[in-house]
Every structure is written in structure tokens, then in C-alpha cells.
mmCIF file of C-alpha atoms and ligand atoms in Angstrom:
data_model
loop_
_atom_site.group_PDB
_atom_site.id
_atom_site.type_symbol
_atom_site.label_atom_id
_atom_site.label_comp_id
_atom_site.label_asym_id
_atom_site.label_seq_id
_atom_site.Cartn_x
_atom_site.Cartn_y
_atom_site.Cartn_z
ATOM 1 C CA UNK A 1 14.514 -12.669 -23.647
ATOM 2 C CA UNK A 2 17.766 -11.536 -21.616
ATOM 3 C CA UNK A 3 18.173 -12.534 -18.362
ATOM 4 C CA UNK A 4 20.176 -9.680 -16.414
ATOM 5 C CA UNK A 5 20.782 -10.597 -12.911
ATOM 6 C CA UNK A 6 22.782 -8.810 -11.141
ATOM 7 C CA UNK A 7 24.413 -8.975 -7.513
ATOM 8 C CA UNK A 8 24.376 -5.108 -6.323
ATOM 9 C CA UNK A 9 22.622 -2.085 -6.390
ATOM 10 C CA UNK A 10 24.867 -0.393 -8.242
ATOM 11 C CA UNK A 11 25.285 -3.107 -11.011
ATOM 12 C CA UNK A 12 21.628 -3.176 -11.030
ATOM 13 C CA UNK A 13 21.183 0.787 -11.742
ATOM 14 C CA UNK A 14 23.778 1.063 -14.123
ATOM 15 C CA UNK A 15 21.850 -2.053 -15.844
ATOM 16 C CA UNK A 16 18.689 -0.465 -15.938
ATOM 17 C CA UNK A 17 20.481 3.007 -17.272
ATOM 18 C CA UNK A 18 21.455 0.892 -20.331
ATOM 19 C CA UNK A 19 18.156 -1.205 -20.737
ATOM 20 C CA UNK A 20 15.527 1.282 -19.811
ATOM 21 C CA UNK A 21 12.858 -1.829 -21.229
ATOM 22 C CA UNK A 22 14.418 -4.347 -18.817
ATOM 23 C CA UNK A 23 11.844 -5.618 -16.803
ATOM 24 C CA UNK A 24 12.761 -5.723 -13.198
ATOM 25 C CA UNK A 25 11.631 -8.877 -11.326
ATOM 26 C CA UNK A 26 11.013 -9.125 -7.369
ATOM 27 C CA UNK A 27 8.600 -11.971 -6.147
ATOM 28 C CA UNK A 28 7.489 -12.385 -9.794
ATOM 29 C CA UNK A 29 4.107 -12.510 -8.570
ATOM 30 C CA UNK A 30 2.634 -10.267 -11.160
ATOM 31 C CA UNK A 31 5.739 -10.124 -13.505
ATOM 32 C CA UNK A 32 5.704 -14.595 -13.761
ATOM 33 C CA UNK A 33 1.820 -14.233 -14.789
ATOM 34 C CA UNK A 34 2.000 -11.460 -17.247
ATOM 35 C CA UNK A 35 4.917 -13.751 -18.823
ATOM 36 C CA UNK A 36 2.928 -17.382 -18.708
ATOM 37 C CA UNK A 37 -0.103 -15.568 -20.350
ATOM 38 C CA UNK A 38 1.654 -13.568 -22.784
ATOM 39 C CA UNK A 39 0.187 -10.204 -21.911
ATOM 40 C CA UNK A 40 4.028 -8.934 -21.816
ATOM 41 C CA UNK A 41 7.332 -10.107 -23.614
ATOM 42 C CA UNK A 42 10.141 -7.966 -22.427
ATOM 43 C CA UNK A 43 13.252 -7.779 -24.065
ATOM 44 C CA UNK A 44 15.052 -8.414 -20.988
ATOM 45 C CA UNK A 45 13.916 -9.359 -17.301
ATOM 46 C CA UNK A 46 16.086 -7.609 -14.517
ATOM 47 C CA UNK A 47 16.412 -9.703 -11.768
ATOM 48 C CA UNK A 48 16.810 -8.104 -8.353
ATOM 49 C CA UNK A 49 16.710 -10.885 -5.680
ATOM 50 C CA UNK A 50 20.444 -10.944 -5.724
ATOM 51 C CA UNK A 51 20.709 -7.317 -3.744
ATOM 52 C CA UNK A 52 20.736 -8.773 -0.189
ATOM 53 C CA UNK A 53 20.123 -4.830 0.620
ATOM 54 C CA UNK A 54 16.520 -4.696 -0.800
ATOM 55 C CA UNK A 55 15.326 -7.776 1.582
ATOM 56 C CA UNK A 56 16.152 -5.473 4.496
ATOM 57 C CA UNK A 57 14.194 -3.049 7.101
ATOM 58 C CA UNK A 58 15.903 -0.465 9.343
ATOM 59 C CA UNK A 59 15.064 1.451 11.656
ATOM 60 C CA UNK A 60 16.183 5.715 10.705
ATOM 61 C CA UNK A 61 15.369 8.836 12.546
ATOM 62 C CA UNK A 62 11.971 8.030 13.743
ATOM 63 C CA UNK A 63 11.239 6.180 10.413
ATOM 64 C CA UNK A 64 11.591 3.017 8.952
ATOM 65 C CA UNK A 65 12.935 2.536 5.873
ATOM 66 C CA UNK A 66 11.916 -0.894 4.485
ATOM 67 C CA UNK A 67 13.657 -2.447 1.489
ATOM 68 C CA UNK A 68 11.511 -3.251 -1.532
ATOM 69 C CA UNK A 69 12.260 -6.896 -1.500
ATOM 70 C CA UNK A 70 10.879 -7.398 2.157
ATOM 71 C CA UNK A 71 8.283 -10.257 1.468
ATOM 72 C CA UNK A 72 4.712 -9.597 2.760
ATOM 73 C CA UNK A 73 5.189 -12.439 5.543
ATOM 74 C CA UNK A 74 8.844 -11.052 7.073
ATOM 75 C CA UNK A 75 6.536 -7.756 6.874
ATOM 76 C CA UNK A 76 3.729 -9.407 8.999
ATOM 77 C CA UNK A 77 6.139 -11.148 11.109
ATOM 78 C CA UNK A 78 8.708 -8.616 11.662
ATOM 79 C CA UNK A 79 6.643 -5.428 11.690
ATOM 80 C CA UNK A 80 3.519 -6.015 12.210
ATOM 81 C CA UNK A 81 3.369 -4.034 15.644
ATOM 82 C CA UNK A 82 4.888 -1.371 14.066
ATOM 83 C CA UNK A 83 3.083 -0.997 10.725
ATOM 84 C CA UNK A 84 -0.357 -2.558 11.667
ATOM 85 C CA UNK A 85 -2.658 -1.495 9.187
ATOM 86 C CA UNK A 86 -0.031 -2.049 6.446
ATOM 87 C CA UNK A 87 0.848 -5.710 8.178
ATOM 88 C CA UNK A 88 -3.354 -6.259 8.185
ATOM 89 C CA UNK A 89 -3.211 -5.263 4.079
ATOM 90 C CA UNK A 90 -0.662 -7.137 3.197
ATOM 91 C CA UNK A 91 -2.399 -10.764 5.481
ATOM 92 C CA UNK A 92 -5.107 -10.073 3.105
ATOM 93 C CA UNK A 93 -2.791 -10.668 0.132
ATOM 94 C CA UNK A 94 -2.847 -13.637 -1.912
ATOM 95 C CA UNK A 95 -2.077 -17.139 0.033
ATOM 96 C CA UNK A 96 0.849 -17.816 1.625
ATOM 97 C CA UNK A 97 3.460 -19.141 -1.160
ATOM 98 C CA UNK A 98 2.495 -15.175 -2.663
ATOM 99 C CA UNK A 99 2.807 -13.694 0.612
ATOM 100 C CA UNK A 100 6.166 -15.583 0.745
ATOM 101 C CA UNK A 101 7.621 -14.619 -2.670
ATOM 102 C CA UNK A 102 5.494 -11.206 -2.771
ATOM 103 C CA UNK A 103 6.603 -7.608 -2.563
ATOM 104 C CA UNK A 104 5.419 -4.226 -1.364
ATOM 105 C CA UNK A 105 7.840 -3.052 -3.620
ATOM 106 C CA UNK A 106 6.411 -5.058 -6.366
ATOM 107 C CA UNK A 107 2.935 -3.830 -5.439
ATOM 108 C CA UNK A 108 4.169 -0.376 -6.563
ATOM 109 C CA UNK A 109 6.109 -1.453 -9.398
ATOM 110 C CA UNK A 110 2.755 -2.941 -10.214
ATOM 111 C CA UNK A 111 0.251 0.032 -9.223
ATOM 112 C CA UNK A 112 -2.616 -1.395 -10.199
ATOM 113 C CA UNK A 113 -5.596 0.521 -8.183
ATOM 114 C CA UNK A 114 -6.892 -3.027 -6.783
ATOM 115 C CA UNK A 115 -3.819 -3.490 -5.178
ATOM 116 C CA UNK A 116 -3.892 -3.979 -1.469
ATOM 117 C CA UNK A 117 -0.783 -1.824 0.407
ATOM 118 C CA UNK A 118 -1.533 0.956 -1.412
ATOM 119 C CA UNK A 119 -4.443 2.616 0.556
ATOM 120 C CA UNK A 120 -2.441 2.268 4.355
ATOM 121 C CA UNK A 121 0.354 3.630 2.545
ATOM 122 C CA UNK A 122 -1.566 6.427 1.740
ATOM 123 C CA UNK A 123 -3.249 6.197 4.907
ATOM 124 C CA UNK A 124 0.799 6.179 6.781
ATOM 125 C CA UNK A 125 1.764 9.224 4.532
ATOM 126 C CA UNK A 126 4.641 7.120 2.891
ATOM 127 C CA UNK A 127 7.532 8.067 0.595
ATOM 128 C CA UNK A 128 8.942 5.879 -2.015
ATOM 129 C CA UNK A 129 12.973 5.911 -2.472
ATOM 130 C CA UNK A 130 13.218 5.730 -6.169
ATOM 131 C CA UNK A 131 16.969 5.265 -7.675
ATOM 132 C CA UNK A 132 18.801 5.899 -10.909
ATOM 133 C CA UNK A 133 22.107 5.657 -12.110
ATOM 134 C CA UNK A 134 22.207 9.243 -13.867
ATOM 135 C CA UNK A 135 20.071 11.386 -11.000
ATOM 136 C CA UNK A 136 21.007 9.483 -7.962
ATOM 137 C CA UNK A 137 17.806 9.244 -5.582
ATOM 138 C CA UNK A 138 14.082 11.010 -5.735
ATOM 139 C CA UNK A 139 11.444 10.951 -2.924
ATOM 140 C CA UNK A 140 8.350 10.353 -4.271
ATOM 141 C CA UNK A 141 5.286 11.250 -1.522
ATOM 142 C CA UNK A 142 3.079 8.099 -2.395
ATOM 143 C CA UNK A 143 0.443 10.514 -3.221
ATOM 144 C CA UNK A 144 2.194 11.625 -5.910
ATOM 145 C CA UNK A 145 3.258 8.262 -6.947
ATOM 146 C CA UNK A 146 0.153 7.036 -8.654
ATOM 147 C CA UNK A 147 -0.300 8.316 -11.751
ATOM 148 C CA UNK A 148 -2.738 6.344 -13.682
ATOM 149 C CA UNK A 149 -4.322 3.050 -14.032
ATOM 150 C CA UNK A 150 -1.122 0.556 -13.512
ATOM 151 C CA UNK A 151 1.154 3.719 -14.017
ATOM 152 C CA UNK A 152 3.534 4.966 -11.878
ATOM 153 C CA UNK A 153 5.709 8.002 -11.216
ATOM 154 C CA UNK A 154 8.977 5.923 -11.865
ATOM 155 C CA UNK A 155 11.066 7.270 -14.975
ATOM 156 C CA UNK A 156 12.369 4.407 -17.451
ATOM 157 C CA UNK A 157 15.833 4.116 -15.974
ATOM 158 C CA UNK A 158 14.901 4.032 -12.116
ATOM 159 C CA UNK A 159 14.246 1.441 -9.604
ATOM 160 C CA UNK A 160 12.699 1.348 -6.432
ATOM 161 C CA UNK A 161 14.221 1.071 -3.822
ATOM 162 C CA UNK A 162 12.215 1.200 -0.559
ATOM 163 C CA UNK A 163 9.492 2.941 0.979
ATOM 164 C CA UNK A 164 9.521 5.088 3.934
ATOM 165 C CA UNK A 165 7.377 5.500 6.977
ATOM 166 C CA UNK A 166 6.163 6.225 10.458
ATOM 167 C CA UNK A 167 5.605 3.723 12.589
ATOM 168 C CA UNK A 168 2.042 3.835 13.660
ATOM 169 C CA UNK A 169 1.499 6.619 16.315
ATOM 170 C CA UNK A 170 -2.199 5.331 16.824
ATOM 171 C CA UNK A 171 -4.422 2.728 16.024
ATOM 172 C CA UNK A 172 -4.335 1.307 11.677
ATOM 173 C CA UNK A 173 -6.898 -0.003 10.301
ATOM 174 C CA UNK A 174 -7.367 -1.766 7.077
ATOM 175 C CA UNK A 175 -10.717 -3.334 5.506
ATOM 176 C CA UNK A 176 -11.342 -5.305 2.234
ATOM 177 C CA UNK A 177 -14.101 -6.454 0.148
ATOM 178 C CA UNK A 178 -13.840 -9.602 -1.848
ATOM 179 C CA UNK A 179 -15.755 -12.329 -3.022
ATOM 180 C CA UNK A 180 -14.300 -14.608 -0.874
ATOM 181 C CA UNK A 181 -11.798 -14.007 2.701
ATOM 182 C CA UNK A 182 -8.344 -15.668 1.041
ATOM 183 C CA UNK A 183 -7.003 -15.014 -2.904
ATOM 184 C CA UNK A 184 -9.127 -12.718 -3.879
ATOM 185 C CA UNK A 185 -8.589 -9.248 -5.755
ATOM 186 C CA UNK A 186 -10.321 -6.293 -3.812
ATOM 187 C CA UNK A 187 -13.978 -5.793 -5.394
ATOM 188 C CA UNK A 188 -12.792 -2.081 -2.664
ATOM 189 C CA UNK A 189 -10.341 -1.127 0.096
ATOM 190 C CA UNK A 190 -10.025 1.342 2.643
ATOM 191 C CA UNK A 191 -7.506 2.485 4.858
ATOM 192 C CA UNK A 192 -7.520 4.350 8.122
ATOM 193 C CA UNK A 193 -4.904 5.761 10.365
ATOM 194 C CA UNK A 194 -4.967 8.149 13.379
ATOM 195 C CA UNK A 195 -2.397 10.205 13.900
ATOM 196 C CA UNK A 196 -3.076 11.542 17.555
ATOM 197 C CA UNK A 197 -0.315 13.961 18.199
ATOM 198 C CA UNK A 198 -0.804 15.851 15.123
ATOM 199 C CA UNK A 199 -4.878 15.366 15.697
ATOM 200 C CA UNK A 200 -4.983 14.621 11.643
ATOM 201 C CA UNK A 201 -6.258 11.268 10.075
ATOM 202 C CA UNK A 202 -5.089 9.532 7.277
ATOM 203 C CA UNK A 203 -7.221 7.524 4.792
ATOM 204 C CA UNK A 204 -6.422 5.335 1.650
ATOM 205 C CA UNK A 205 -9.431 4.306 -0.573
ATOM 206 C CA UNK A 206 -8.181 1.141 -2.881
ATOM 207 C CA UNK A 207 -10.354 0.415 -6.087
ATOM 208 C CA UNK A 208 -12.671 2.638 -6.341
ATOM 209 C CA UNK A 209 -10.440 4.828 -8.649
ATOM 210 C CA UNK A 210 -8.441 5.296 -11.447
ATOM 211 C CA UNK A 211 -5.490 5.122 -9.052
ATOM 212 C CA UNK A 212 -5.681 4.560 -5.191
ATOM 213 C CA UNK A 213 -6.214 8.031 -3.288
ATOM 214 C CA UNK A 214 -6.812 9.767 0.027
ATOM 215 C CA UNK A 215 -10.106 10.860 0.859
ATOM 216 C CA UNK A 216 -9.260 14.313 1.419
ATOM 217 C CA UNK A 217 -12.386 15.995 2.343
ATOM 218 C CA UNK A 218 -12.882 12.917 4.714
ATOM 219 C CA UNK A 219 -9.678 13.493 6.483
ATOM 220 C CA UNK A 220 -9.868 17.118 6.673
ATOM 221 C CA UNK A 221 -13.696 16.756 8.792
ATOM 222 C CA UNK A 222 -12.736 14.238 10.432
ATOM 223 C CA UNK A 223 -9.443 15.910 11.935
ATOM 224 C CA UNK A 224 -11.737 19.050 13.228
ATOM 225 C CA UNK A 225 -14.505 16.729 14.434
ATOM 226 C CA UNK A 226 -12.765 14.154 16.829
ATOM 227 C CA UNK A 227 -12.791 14.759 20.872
ATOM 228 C CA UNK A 228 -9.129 13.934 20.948
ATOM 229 C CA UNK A 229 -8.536 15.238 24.099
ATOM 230 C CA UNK A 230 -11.551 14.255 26.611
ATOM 231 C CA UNK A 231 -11.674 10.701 24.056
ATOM 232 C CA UNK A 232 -15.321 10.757 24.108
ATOM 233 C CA UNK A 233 -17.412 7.875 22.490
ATOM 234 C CA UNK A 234 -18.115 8.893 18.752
ATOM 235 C CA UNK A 235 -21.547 9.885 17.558
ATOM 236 C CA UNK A 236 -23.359 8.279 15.098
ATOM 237 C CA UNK A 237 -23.796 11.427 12.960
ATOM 238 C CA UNK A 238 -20.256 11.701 12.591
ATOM 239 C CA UNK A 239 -19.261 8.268 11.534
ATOM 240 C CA UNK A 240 -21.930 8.497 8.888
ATOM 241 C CA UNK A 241 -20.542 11.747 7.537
ATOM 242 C CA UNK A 242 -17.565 10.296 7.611
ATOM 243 C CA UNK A 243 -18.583 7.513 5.720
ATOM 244 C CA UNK A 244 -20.378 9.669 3.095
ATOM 245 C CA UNK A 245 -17.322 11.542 2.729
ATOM 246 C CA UNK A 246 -15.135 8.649 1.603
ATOM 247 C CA UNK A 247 -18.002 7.301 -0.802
ATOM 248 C CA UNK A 248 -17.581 11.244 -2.018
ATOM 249 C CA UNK A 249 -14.179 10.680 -2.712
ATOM 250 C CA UNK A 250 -14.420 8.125 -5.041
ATOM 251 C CA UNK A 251 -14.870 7.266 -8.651
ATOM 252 C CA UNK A 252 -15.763 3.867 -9.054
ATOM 253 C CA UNK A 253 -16.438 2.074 -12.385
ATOM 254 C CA UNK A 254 -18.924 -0.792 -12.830
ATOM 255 C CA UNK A 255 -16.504 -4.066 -13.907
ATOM 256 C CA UNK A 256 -16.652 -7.704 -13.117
ATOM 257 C CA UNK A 257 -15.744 -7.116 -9.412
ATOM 258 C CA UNK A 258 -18.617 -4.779 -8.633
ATOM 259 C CA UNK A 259 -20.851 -1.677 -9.523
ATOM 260 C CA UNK A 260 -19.208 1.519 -9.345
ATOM 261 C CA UNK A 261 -22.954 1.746 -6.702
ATOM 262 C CA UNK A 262 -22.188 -1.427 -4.566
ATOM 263 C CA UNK A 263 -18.151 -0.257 -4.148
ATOM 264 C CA UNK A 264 -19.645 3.447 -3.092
ATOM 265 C CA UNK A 265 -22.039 1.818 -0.476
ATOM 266 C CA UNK A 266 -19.444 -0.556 0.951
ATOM 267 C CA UNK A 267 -16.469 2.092 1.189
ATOM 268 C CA UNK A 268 -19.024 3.858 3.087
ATOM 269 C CA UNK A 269 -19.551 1.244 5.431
ATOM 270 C CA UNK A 270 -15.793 0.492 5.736
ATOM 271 C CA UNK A 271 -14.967 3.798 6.693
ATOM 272 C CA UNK A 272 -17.467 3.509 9.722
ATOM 273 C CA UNK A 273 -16.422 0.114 10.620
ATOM 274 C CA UNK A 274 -12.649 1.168 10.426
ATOM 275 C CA UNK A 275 -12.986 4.465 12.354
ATOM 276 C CA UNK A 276 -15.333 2.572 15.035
ATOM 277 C CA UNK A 277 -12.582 0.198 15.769
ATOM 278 C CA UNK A 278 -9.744 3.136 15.861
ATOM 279 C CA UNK A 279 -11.418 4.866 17.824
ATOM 280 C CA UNK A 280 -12.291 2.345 20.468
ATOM 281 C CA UNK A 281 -8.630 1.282 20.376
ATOM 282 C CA UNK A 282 -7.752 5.220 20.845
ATOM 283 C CA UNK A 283 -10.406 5.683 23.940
ATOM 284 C CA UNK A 284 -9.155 2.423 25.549
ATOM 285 C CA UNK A 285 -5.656 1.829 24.727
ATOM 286 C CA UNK A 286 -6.709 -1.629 23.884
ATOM 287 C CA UNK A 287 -6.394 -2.970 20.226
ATOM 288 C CA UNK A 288 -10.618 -4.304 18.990
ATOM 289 C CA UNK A 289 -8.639 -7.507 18.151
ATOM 290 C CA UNK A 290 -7.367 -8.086 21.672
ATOM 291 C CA UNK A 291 -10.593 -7.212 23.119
ATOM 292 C CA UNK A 292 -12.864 -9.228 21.162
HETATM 293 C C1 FAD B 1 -2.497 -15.886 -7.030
HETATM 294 C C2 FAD B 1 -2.207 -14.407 -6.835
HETATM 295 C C3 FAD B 1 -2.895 -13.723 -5.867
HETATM 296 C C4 FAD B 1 -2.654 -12.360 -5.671
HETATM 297 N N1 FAD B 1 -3.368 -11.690 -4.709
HETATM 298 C C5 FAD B 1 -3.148 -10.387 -4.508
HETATM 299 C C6 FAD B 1 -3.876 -9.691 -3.506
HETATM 300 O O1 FAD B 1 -4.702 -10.244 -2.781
HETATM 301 N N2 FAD B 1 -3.609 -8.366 -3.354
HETATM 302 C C7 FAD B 1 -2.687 -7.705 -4.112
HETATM 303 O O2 FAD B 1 -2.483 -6.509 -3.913
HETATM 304 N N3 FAD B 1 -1.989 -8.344 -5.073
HETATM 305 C C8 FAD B 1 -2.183 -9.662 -5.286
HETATM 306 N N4 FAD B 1 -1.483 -10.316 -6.255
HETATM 307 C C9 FAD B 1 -0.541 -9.574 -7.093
HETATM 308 C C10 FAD B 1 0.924 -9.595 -6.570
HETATM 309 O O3 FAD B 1 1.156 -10.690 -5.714
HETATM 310 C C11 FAD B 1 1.277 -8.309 -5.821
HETATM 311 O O4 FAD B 1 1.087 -7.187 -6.649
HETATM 312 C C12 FAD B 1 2.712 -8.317 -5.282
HETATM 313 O O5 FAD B 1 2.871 -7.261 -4.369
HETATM 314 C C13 FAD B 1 3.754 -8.189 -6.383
HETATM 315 O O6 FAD B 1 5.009 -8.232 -5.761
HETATM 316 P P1 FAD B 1 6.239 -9.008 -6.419
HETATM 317 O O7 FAD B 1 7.445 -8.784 -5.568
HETATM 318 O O8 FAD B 1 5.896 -10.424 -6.720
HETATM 319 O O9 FAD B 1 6.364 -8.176 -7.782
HETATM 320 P P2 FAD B 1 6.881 -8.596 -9.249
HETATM 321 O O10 FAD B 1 5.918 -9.493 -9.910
HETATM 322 O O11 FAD B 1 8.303 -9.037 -9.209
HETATM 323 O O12 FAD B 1 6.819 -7.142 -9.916
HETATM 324 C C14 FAD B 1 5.597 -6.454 -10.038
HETATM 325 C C15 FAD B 1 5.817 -5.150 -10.814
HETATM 326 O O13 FAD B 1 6.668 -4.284 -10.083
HETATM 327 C C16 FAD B 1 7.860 -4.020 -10.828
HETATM 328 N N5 FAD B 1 8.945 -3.995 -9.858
HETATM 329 C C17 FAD B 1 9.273 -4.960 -8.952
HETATM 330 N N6 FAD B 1 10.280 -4.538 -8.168
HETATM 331 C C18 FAD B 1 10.613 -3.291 -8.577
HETATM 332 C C19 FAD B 1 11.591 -2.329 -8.157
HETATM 333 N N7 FAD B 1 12.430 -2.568 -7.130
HETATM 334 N N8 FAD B 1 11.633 -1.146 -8.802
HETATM 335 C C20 FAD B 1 10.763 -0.869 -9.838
HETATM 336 N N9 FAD B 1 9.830 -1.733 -10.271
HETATM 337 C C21 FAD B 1 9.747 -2.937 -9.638
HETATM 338 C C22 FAD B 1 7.966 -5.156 -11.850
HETATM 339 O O14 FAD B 1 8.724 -4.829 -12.987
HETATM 340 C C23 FAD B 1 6.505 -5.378 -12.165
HETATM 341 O O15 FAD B 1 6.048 -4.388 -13.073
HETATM 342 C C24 FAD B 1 -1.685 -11.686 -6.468
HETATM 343 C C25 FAD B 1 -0.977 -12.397 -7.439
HETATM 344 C C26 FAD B 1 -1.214 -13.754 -7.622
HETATM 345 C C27 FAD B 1 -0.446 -14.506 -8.666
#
């Protein structure tokens, strides 16, 4: 197996562009297992911790533009005020040596449908900055960057390069399901995200589907239903169609995490729970985890 490693972007697109079945290599959090347990043998491993530029966030427009080498804890640490519900996804991930070595970027190089930044991405309305040597760069809208069970939109010869993003404009929430609280894979996920001055929601449902996806229909009522200006309490009626509307949205299969029944009934319960929070946080200006 080759071992390309090289020290810039550039070097590292034109690498790819000439071995399209080089395997590129972040954290090696999912590559470094795959490898041990010989479920994949590339012919050659691309090494990208060498690009300083990928470890790096920065601020652009409005946006932030975050590197796809940014480990989950300089995430937490460094933007967790401004990217709560992804910062609350990405605590959830692993234990701490994999939230030190781990990527988003690697998440979606991964896009497996259990993985856990996916739905507040979806939620946040990101855009991944895909890269290749021959067609420079491509925006992909996350939605559209999921195409399949642990398939993504990225062509042989690109990389990513970051992902894109508001910071949060109103309360993020993010909830989980495991077995266990710590190093567990998500039995389901689900994402909220209130985007006040546009009155619009944003949801991200996380295994309970082929690939991680919004709940559209969910969104789309809630949007219409919410007292956004006179930030009245919620009723109960709505957060349950609200909830019903998420379990709507997805197509869960029975596996050794869960029943396709049990992941319906609990995404349902997560969407109440997450929107309850949200929108005390929105009606009070306080965050539920400083008022608890
Ligand atoms: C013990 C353990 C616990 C885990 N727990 C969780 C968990 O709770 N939640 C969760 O979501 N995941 C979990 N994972 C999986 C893994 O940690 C995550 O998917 C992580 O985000 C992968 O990031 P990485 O930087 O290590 O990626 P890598 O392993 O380096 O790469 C992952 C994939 O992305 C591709 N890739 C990496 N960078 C790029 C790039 N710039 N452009 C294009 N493709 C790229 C790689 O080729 C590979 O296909 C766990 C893994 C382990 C070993």
C-alpha cells in the first residue's frame, strides 16, 4: 500500500487527480479500523494532516467556513457558542482520544447514516466545499450530499475541503439514542434548529434512513405553526404533531441497534424533547442547560 503524504493543498489535489483510488486519511478514525479489520485494502492511503489549512476555522461574510481537519474537541472548544447543536453532536462522539483525532470532515468522507454531525448539519443548512484539481471547487448543499448508504456526492478525484455555515441565529438542539451515554453508535438522532428571523426551522433525522435527511413536512408545519412574535408557551397538540411528523419522515430498518418501530417512537419523542427545550430557550433568552 502507498503512502502519499503530502504537505499542501495543491500537492494533495493534483495527487488525488492521478490516484483517483487513493484513500484519503484525516483522524483515521474510520479509515485505521476498516484497515486493522481488513474490510478495505487501498492501493494507496492519502494522507492529509500535513495541510496546516484544513485544521483551520474562519470567520467569512456572516459564515464560517471550518476546515475539514478541525478535530471534534477544537470544534467543542472553539465553537461551541457558535455552532451549538453541531458542538452538542459532535460531545456525543466517540471518547475523547476519537474526539481528539476525529473529523467532521471525516464524518462526511465517511457518510454513514449513523453518523452523528450529519443531522445539525442538515438542521444548520450547511454546504460542503468539495475540491479537484481538474474542476476547481463545487458547493455541495449537504442535502444533496448524501447519496446513499455510506455514499457520498464526492467524484473520484475530489477532496473535501470544509463545510460552511451559519452561526446559530437561535437556539440548536441535538438528541441521541444509544445503548449507553459515551462510545456508542446512534441506535437514532435528531436535530433541531430555529431560525427566528427567517421564522423557518431546520431538522436533521440521523439513522433512521438510508442516508440522514430533513424532515421536510415537519419543518414546513412547524414554520407556519410557531407564535414567533408574541413567544407564547407551545401547546401540547403541536409538539405531538410535530413529533409525528418527524417519525413520518423516516424509513427505519430493523438491525442490531433497534426496530425500524422503537427508532420511529423515539425520533418522535426527540423531536418533542428538542423543540421543548428550543423553544423555552427562544421565549426566555436563557439556554435549558443554564437554567437547569
Ligand atoms: C471507537 C470509535 C467510536 C466512534 N464513535 C462515533 C460516534 O459516536 N459517532 C460518529 O458519528 N462516529 C463515530 N466513530 C466514527 C468516526 O470517529 C467518525 O466518523 C469521524 O468523524 C471520522 O473522522 P476522521 O477524521 O477520523 O476520518 P477518517 O477515518 O480519516 O476518514 C473517514 C472517511 O472520510 C474520508 N475522508 C477523510 N477526509 C476527507 C477529505 N478531506 N475529503 C474526502 N474524503 C475524506 C476517508 O477517506 C474515509 O472514507 C467512532 C469511531 C471509533 C473508532
Amino acid at each position: 500500500m502507498d503512502f502519499l503524504r503530502p504537505l499542501t493543498w495543491a500537492d494533495a489535489l493534483a495527487a488525488k487527480a492521478e490516484r483517483p483510488e487513493a484513500l484519503p486519511l484525516q483522524g483515521g478514525t474510520d479509515v485505521m479500523v476498516e484497515i486493522n479489520f481488513d474490510v478495505r485494502r487501498p492501493g494507496a492511503l492519502l494522507d492529509l494532516n500535513q495541510i496546516r489549512e484544513l485544521a483551520d476555522w474562519e470567520p467569512v461574510d456572516g459564515r464560517l467556513r471550518v476546515g475539514s481537519g478541525v478535530p471534534y474537541a477544537r470544534l467543542i472548544a472553539e465553537l461551541g457558542d457558535r455552532l451549538p447543536g453541531l458542538a452538542q453532536a459532535s460531545r456525543t462522539v466517540g471518547s475523547p482520544q476519537i474526539r481528539n483525532r476525529g473529523t467532521v470532515g471525516g464524518n462526511l468522507g465517511a457518510a454513514s447514516p449513523a453518523g452523528d454531525t450529519h443531522p445539525p448539519l442538515l438542521a444548520g443548512d450547511a454546504v460542503i466545499e468539495a475540491e479537484s484539481a481538474a474542476r476547481g471547487v463545487r458547493m455541495i448543499p449537504v442535502l444533496d450530499f448524501y447519496l446513499g448508504v455510506k455514499r457520498n456526492a464526492l467524484e473520484p478525484d475530489e477532496l473535501i475541503r470544509a463545510f460552511w455555515t451559519a452561526p446559530a441565529s437561535g437556539p440548536q438542539y441535538f438528541s441521541k439514542i444509544g445503548t449507553r451515554n459515551a462510545m456508542v453508535i446512534a441506535v437514532c438522532s435528531f436535530a433541531l434548529a430555529l431560525h427566528p428571523a427567517e421564522r423557518r426551522v431546520g431538522t436533521g433525522v440521523g439513522s433512521a434512513a438510508p442516508t440522514p435527511r430533513r424532515a421536510t413536512a415537519a419543518e414546513e408545519f412547524l414554520s407556519g405553526e410557531l407564535d414567533w412574535e408574541g413567544r407564547g408557551p407551545l401547546s401540547v397538540s403541536l409538539s405531538q404533531r410535530f413529533g409525528e411528523l418527524v417519525k413520518e419522515a423516516a424509513a427505519p430498518i430493523d438491525d442490531v441497534r433497534g426496530t425500524a418501530d422503537y427508532r420511529r417512537h423515539a425520533l418522535s419523542v426527540m423531536a418533542r424533547r428538542t423543540l421543548t427545550w428550543a423553544w423555552n430557550d427562544y421565549r426566555t433568552g436563557i439556554p435549558a442547560e443554564e437554567a437547569s
